[in-house]
Coordinates of C-alpha atoms and ligand atoms in Angstrom, one line a residue:
X1339 CA 75.3 150.7 78.9
X1340 CA 77.2 150.1 82.2
X1341 CA 75.1 150.5 85.3
X1342 CA 76.2 150.6 89.0
X1343 CA 72.7 150.3 90.5
X1344 CA 70.0 148.2 89.0
X1345 CA 67.3 149.5 91.3
X1346 CA 67.9 153.1 90.4
X1347 CA 67.6 152.3 86.7
X1348 CA 64.4 150.3 87.2
X1349 CA 63.0 153.3 89.1
X1350 CA 63.8 155.6 86.2
X1351 CA 61.3 153.7 84.1
X1352 CA 58.7 155.7 86.0
X1353 CA 55.2 154.2 86.6
X1354 CA 55.3 151.7 83.8
X1355 CA 54.4 148.2 85.1
X1356 CA 57.5 146.0 85.2
X1357 CA 57.7 142.3 84.7
X1358 CA 60.8 140.1 84.8
X1359 CA 62.1 136.9 83.3
X1360 CA 65.0 135.9 85.6
X1361 CA 67.5 133.1 85.3
X1362 CA 67.1 130.8 88.3
X1363 CA 70.8 131.0 88.9
X1364 CA 70.6 134.7 89.8
X1365 CA 67.1 134.7 91.3
X1366 CA 68.2 135.4 94.9
X1367 CA 70.7 138.1 93.9
X1368 CA 68.0 139.8 91.8
X1369 CA 65.5 139.9 94.7
X1370 CA 68.3 141.4 96.8
X1371 CA 69.3 144.0 94.2
X1372 CA 65.9 145.6 93.8
X1373 CA 62.6 145.6 95.7
X1374 CA 61.0 146.2 92.3
X1375 CA 61.7 142.5 91.5
X1376 CA 59.3 140.3 93.4
X1377 CA 58.2 136.7 93.2
X1378 CA 54.8 138.0 92.0
X1379 CA 56.1 139.9 89.0
X1380 CA 58.8 137.5 88.0
X1381 CA 58.9 134.4 85.9
X1382 CA 61.9 132.2 86.9
X1383 CA 63.5 130.4 84.0
X1384 CA 65.7 127.4 84.4
X1385 CA 68.2 128.5 81.8
X1386 CA 69.1 125.5 79.8
X1387 CA 69.0 124.9 76.1
X1388 CA 66.3 122.2 76.5
X1389 CA 64.0 124.9 78.0
X1390 CA 64.2 127.2 74.9
X1391 CA 60.9 125.8 73.7
X1392 CA 57.5 126.8 72.5
X1393 CA 56.1 125.4 75.8
X1394 CA 58.2 127.9 77.9
X1395 CA 57.3 130.7 75.5
X1396 CA 53.6 129.9 76.1
X1397 CA 54.2 129.8 79.9
X1398 CA 55.7 133.3 79.7
X1399 CA 52.8 134.6 77.6
X1400 CA 50.4 133.0 80.1
X1401 CA 52.2 134.7 82.9
X1402 CA 52.0 138.1 81.3
X1403 CA 48.3 137.6 80.5
X1404 CA 47.5 136.4 84.0
X1405 CA 49.3 139.5 85.5
X1406 CA 47.5 141.7 83.0
X1407 CA 50.6 143.1 81.4
X1408 CA 49.8 145.6 78.6
X1409 CA 51.8 146.8 75.6
X1410 CA 52.9 149.7 77.9
X1411 CA 54.5 147.3 80.4
X1412 CA 58.2 146.6 80.3
X1413 CA 59.7 143.1 80.4
X1414 CA 63.1 143.0 81.9
X1415 CA 65.2 139.9 81.1
X1416 CA 67.9 139.1 83.6
X1417 CA 70.1 136.2 82.7
X1418 CA 72.3 134.7 80.1
X1419 CA 71.7 134.3 76.3
X1420 CA 68.8 131.8 76.7
X1421 CA 66.9 134.2 79.0
X1422 CA 67.6 137.2 76.7
X1423 CA 66.6 135.2 73.5
X1424 CA 63.4 133.7 74.9
X1425 CA 62.3 136.7 77.0
X1426 CA 63.0 139.0 74.1
X1427 CA 60.8 136.8 71.8
X1428 CA 57.9 136.8 74.3
X1429 CA 58.0 140.5 74.7
X1430 CA 58.3 141.1 70.9
X1431 CA 55.2 139.1 70.2
X1432 CA 53.0 139.7 73.2
X1433 CA 50.2 142.1 72.2
X1434 CA 52.1 142.6 69.0
X1435 CA 55.2 143.8 70.9
X1436 CA 55.9 145.2 74.3
X1437 CA 59.1 147.0 75.3
X1438 CA 61.9 144.9 76.8
X1439 CA 65.2 145.5 78.4
X1440 CA 68.1 143.0 78.6
X1441 CA 70.3 142.7 81.7
X1442 CA 72.8 140.1 80.7
X1443 CA 74.5 138.2 83.5
X1444 CA 77.2 136.3 81.6
X1445 CA 80.1 137.8 79.6
X1446 CA 78.8 135.9 76.5
X1447 CA 75.4 137.5 76.7
X1448 CA 76.9 140.9 77.5
X1449 CA 79.0 141.1 74.4
X1450 CA 76.6 139.1 72.1
X1451 CA 73.2 137.7 72.7
X1452 CA 71.7 140.7 74.6
X1453 CA 72.6 143.1 71.8
X1454 CA 71.2 143.3 68.3
X1455 CA 67.6 142.2 68.8
X1456 CA 67.9 138.6 67.8
X1457 CA 65.2 136.7 69.7
X1458 CA 63.7 133.2 69.4
X1459 CA 63.5 129.6 70.6
X1460 CA 64.4 126.2 69.3
X1461 CA 61.8 124.2 67.4
X1462 CA 61.8 120.6 66.0
X1463 CA 65.4 120.3 67.1
X1464 CA 66.6 123.3 65.2
X1465 CA 68.3 126.0 67.2
X1466 CA 66.6 129.4 67.1
X1467 CA 64.3 128.1 64.4
X1468 CA 61.5 130.5 65.3
X1469 CA 62.2 134.1 66.2
X1470 CA 62.1 137.7 65.3
X1471 CA 64.6 140.5 65.2
X1472 CA 63.3 143.2 67.6
X1473 CA 65.6 145.6 69.4
X1474 CA 65.5 145.9 73.2
X1475 CA 64.8 149.4 74.5
X1476 CA 68.2 149.2 76.4
X1477 CA 70.8 146.7 77.4
X1478 CA 72.2 147.2 81.0
X1479 CA 75.6 145.8 81.9
X1480 CA 75.9 145.3 85.6
X1481 CA 79.5 144.1 85.9
X1482 CA 79.3 142.5 89.4
X1483 CA 77.3 139.7 87.8
X1484 CA 80.7 138.6 86.3
X1485 CA 82.4 138.3 89.7
X1486 CA 80.9 134.9 90.4
X1487 CA 81.1 133.5 86.8
X1488 CA 83.2 130.3 86.5
X1489 CA 86.4 130.7 84.4
X1490 CA 85.0 128.6 81.6
X1491 CA 82.1 130.9 81.3
X1492 CA 84.4 133.9 81.2
X1493 CA 86.5 132.3 78.5
X1494 CA 83.4 131.5 76.5
X1495 CA 82.4 135.1 76.4
X1496 CA 86.0 136.1 75.8
X1497 CA 86.0 134.2 72.5
X1498 CA 83.3 136.6 71.1
X1499 CA 85.4 139.5 72.3
X1500 CA 88.4 138.1 70.4
X1501 CA 86.1 137.8 67.3
X1502 CA 85.0 141.4 67.7
X1503 CA 88.6 142.5 68.0
X1504 CA 89.5 140.7 64.7
X1505 CA 86.5 142.5 63.1
X1506 CA 87.9 145.9 64.3
X1507 CA 91.6 146.7 64.8
X1508 CA 95.1 145.5 65.7
X1509 CA 94.9 147.8 68.8
X1510 CA 91.8 146.1 70.0
X1511 CA 93.3 142.7 69.3
X1512 CA 96.3 143.6 71.3
X1513 CA 94.2 144.9 74.2
X1514 CA 91.9 141.9 74.4
X1515 CA 94.7 139.3 74.1
X1516 CA 96.8 141.2 76.7
X1517 CA 93.9 141.5 79.2
X1518 CA 93.3 137.8 78.8
X1519 CA 96.5 136.9 80.6
X1520 CA 95.0 138.3 83.8
X1521 CA 91.5 137.1 83.2
X1522 CA 90.4 136.1 86.7
X1523 CA 91.9 139.1 88.4
X1524 CA 90.6 141.9 86.1
X1525 CA 89.2 144.9 88.0
X1526 CA 85.6 145.9 87.2
X1527 CA 86.7 149.1 85.3
X1528 CA 88.8 147.1 82.9
X1529 CA 86.0 144.6 82.4
X1530 CA 83.5 147.4 81.9
X1531 CA 85.6 149.1 79.3
X1532 CA 86.3 145.8 77.4
X1533 CA 82.6 144.9 77.4
X1534 CA 81.5 148.4 76.2
X1535 CA 84.1 148.4 73.4
X1536 CA 83.1 144.9 72.2
X1537 CA 79.4 145.9 72.1
X1538 CA 80.2 149.0 70.2
X1539 CA 82.1 147.0 67.6
X1540 CA 79.1 144.6 67.3
X1541 CA 76.7 147.6 67.0
X1542 CA 78.8 149.0 64.0
X1543 CA 78.0 145.8 62.1
X1544 CA 74.4 145.6 63.2
X1545 CA 73.2 149.2 62.7
X1546 CA 73.3 149.2 58.9
X1547 CA 72.0 145.6 58.5
X1548 CA 69.6 144.9 61.4
X1549 CA 67.8 142.3 59.3
X1550 CA 71.0 140.3 58.8
X1551 CA 71.1 140.2 55.0
X1552 CA 74.6 141.7 54.5
X1553 CA 77.4 143.0 56.6
X1554 CA 75.9 141.8 59.9
X1555 CA 76.9 138.3 58.7
X1556 CA 80.5 139.3 59.4
X1557 CA 79.6 138.6 63.0
X1558 CA 79.2 134.9 62.0
X1559 CA 83.0 134.7 61.6
X1560 CA 84.1 131.4 63.2
X1561 CA 80.5 130.3 63.5
X1562 CA 80.1 128.0 60.5
X1563 CA 82.7 125.6 61.8
X1564 CA 82.0 126.6 65.4
X1565 CA 78.3 125.7 65.2
X1566 CA 79.2 122.4 63.5
X1567 CA 81.6 121.5 66.3
X1568 CA 78.8 122.4 68.8
X1569 CA 76.2 120.3 67.0
X1570 CA 78.6 117.4 66.6
X1571 CA 79.4 117.4 70.4
X1572 CA 75.6 117.6 71.1
X1573 CA 75.0 114.6 68.9
X1574 CA 77.5 112.7 71.1
X1575 CA 75.6 113.7 74.1
X1576 CA 78.2 116.2 75.2
X1577 CA 78.2 120.0 75.5
X1578 CA 81.0 122.4 74.8
X1579 CA 80.6 126.1 75.8
X1580 CA 79.6 128.2 72.8
X1581 CA 82.7 130.3 72.8
X1582 CA 85.0 127.3 72.9
X1583 CA 83.4 125.9 69.8
X1584 CA 83.7 129.3 68.1
X1585 CA 87.4 129.3 68.9
X1586 CA 87.8 126.0 67.0
X1587 CA 85.8 127.7 64.2
X1588 CA 87.9 130.8 64.2
X1589 CA 91.2 128.9 64.0
X1590 CA 89.8 127.0 60.9
X1591 CA 88.2 130.1 59.3
X1592 CA 91.2 132.4 60.0
X1593 CA 93.5 129.8 58.4
X1594 CA 91.3 129.9 55.3
X1595 CA 91.4 133.7 55.5
X1596 CA 95.2 133.6 55.4
X1597 CA 95.1 131.1 52.4
X1598 CA 92.4 132.8 50.4
X1599 CA 92.4 136.5 51.5
X1600 CA 96.0 137.0 52.6
X1601 CA 95.0 137.8 56.2
X1602 CA 98.3 138.4 58.2
X1603 CA 99.9 135.1 59.2
X1604 CA 101.4 136.5 62.4
X1605 CA 97.9 137.3 63.8
X1606 CA 96.7 133.8 62.8
X1607 CA 99.6 132.3 64.8
X1608 CA 98.6 134.5 67.8
X1609 CA 95.0 133.3 67.6
X1610 CA 96.2 129.7 67.4
X1611 CA 98.3 130.2 70.5
X1612 CA 95.4 131.6 72.4
X1613 CA 93.2 128.7 71.3
X1614 CA 95.9 126.1 72.3
X1615 CA 96.4 127.8 75.7
X1616 CA 92.9 128.4 76.8
X1617 CA 90.4 126.6 74.5
X1618 CA 91.9 123.3 73.2
X1619 CA 89.9 120.8 75.2
X1620 CA 88.4 118.4 72.6
X1621 CA 90.2 115.2 71.5
X1622 CA 89.6 115.6 67.8
X1623 CA 91.2 113.2 65.3
X1624 CA 91.3 113.4 61.5
X1625 CA 88.6 110.8 61.4
X1626 CA 86.2 113.4 63.0
X1627 CA 86.7 116.0 60.2
X1628 CA 84.2 114.3 57.9
X1629 CA 81.6 114.3 60.6
X1630 CA 82.1 117.9 61.5
X1631 CA 82.0 118.9 57.8
X1632 CA 78.7 117.0 57.5
X1633 CA 77.4 119.2 60.3
X1634 CA 78.5 122.4 58.5
X1635 CA 76.1 121.4 55.7
X1636 CA 73.2 121.6 58.2
X1637 CA 74.1 125.2 59.0
X1638 CA 71.3 127.6 58.2
X1639 CA 73.7 130.0 56.5
X1640 CA 74.2 127.5 53.7
X1641 CA 71.6 128.2 51.1
X1642 CA 72.8 125.4 48.9
X1643 CA 73.5 122.2 50.7
X1644 CA 76.6 121.2 48.7
X1645 CA 78.5 124.4 49.5
X1646 CA 80.0 125.6 52.7
X1647 CA 79.4 129.3 53.3
X1648 CA 81.4 131.3 55.8
X1649 CA 82.9 134.7 56.6
X1650 CA 86.6 135.2 55.8
X1651 CA 88.8 138.2 56.7
X1652 CA 91.3 140.0 54.5
X1653 CA 92.6 142.0 57.5
X1654 CA 91.3 143.5 60.8
X1655 CA 87.9 145.0 60.0
X1656 CA 87.9 143.7 56.4
X1657 CA 85.4 140.8 56.4
X1658 CA 84.1 139.1 53.3
X1659 CA 80.7 137.5 53.9
X1660 CA 79.1 134.6 51.9
X1661 CA 82.5 133.1 51.0
X1662 CA 82.2 129.6 49.6
X1663 CA 84.8 127.1 50.8
X1664 CA 85.2 123.5 49.7
X1665 CA 85.3 120.4 51.9
X1666 CA 88.9 119.9 50.9
X1667 CA 89.9 123.4 52.0
X1668 CA 88.0 122.9 55.3
X1669 CA 89.8 119.6 56.0
X1670 CA 93.1 121.4 55.5
X1671 CA 92.0 124.1 57.9
X1672 CA 91.1 121.5 60.5
X1673 CA 94.6 120.1 60.4
X1674 CA 95.6 123.2 62.5
X1675 CA 93.7 121.7 65.5
Ligands
LIG2344 N1 75.4 136.9 67.1 C1 75.5 137.4 65.8 C2 74.4 138.5 65.5 O1 73.8 139.0 66.4 O2 74.2 138.8 64.4

């Protein structure tokens, strides 16, 4: 839910003991926003992927133990996806589960990571290898956090909003693509309304399949190829914002949706134009396709390693999960890049 005053909402939790995991990037702002947040009850996390480890999990458990947190305490995670994922995991496992609240500070976390209860950390080089699905008590969206976000970060989150629009309706698609033209000048009411609607669409897919065995997988649209692009870049010692990689994935997977499920070609062309205008940043050559395909085989959604499993769309809000595509089809799809 959208909140205007973080302090008031913390006070509404009554006399429950509060603890915080806070992204170092917003530490000062958080101390200013509420006197409830103090250096004594706060674990500061340097939010980078290399810190999403068992060691940091242990440090947070130790912090909670040392401060005598109980199952009745509340852990409030304030930060991006890494903070929400790792803080959510620590809360869900500490004393067999304490309540937690997510306060996402990036657009990406607002519309994705903070909602839906997926928590965890990386293990043995595998992203989110260990984790649990445990819902937060609440997710609070404090829109002013977005005001200082770099444009790249906004665009990264916007990619997930575009995905949710495709999973919902032509009207939503029109609204999200139109608002994008004014991205850095959007007023906070427009932002709030776009974020709320995007979260609501995600919730529709999560609520009937919290455990992620069926229709929730529709939310993986664009992510089979997207994750492969992300991992490929990492293997080269480079990083690409998650949403940018997902946009490469969506172009490829929406092309396959047109070919195999008759998704409207005009919308595919619009997606491609958005990608080319805002997200096309990688110098990919046909020689790279094989490497990226090899990375799709490592995707944890592929239960059989010789097949590539992804979500395709027949239309807005008509996803088909667990669709098998061949390497040849994928290569053809990548020719759109
Ligand atoms: N990010 C996709 C999901 O929460 O299922």
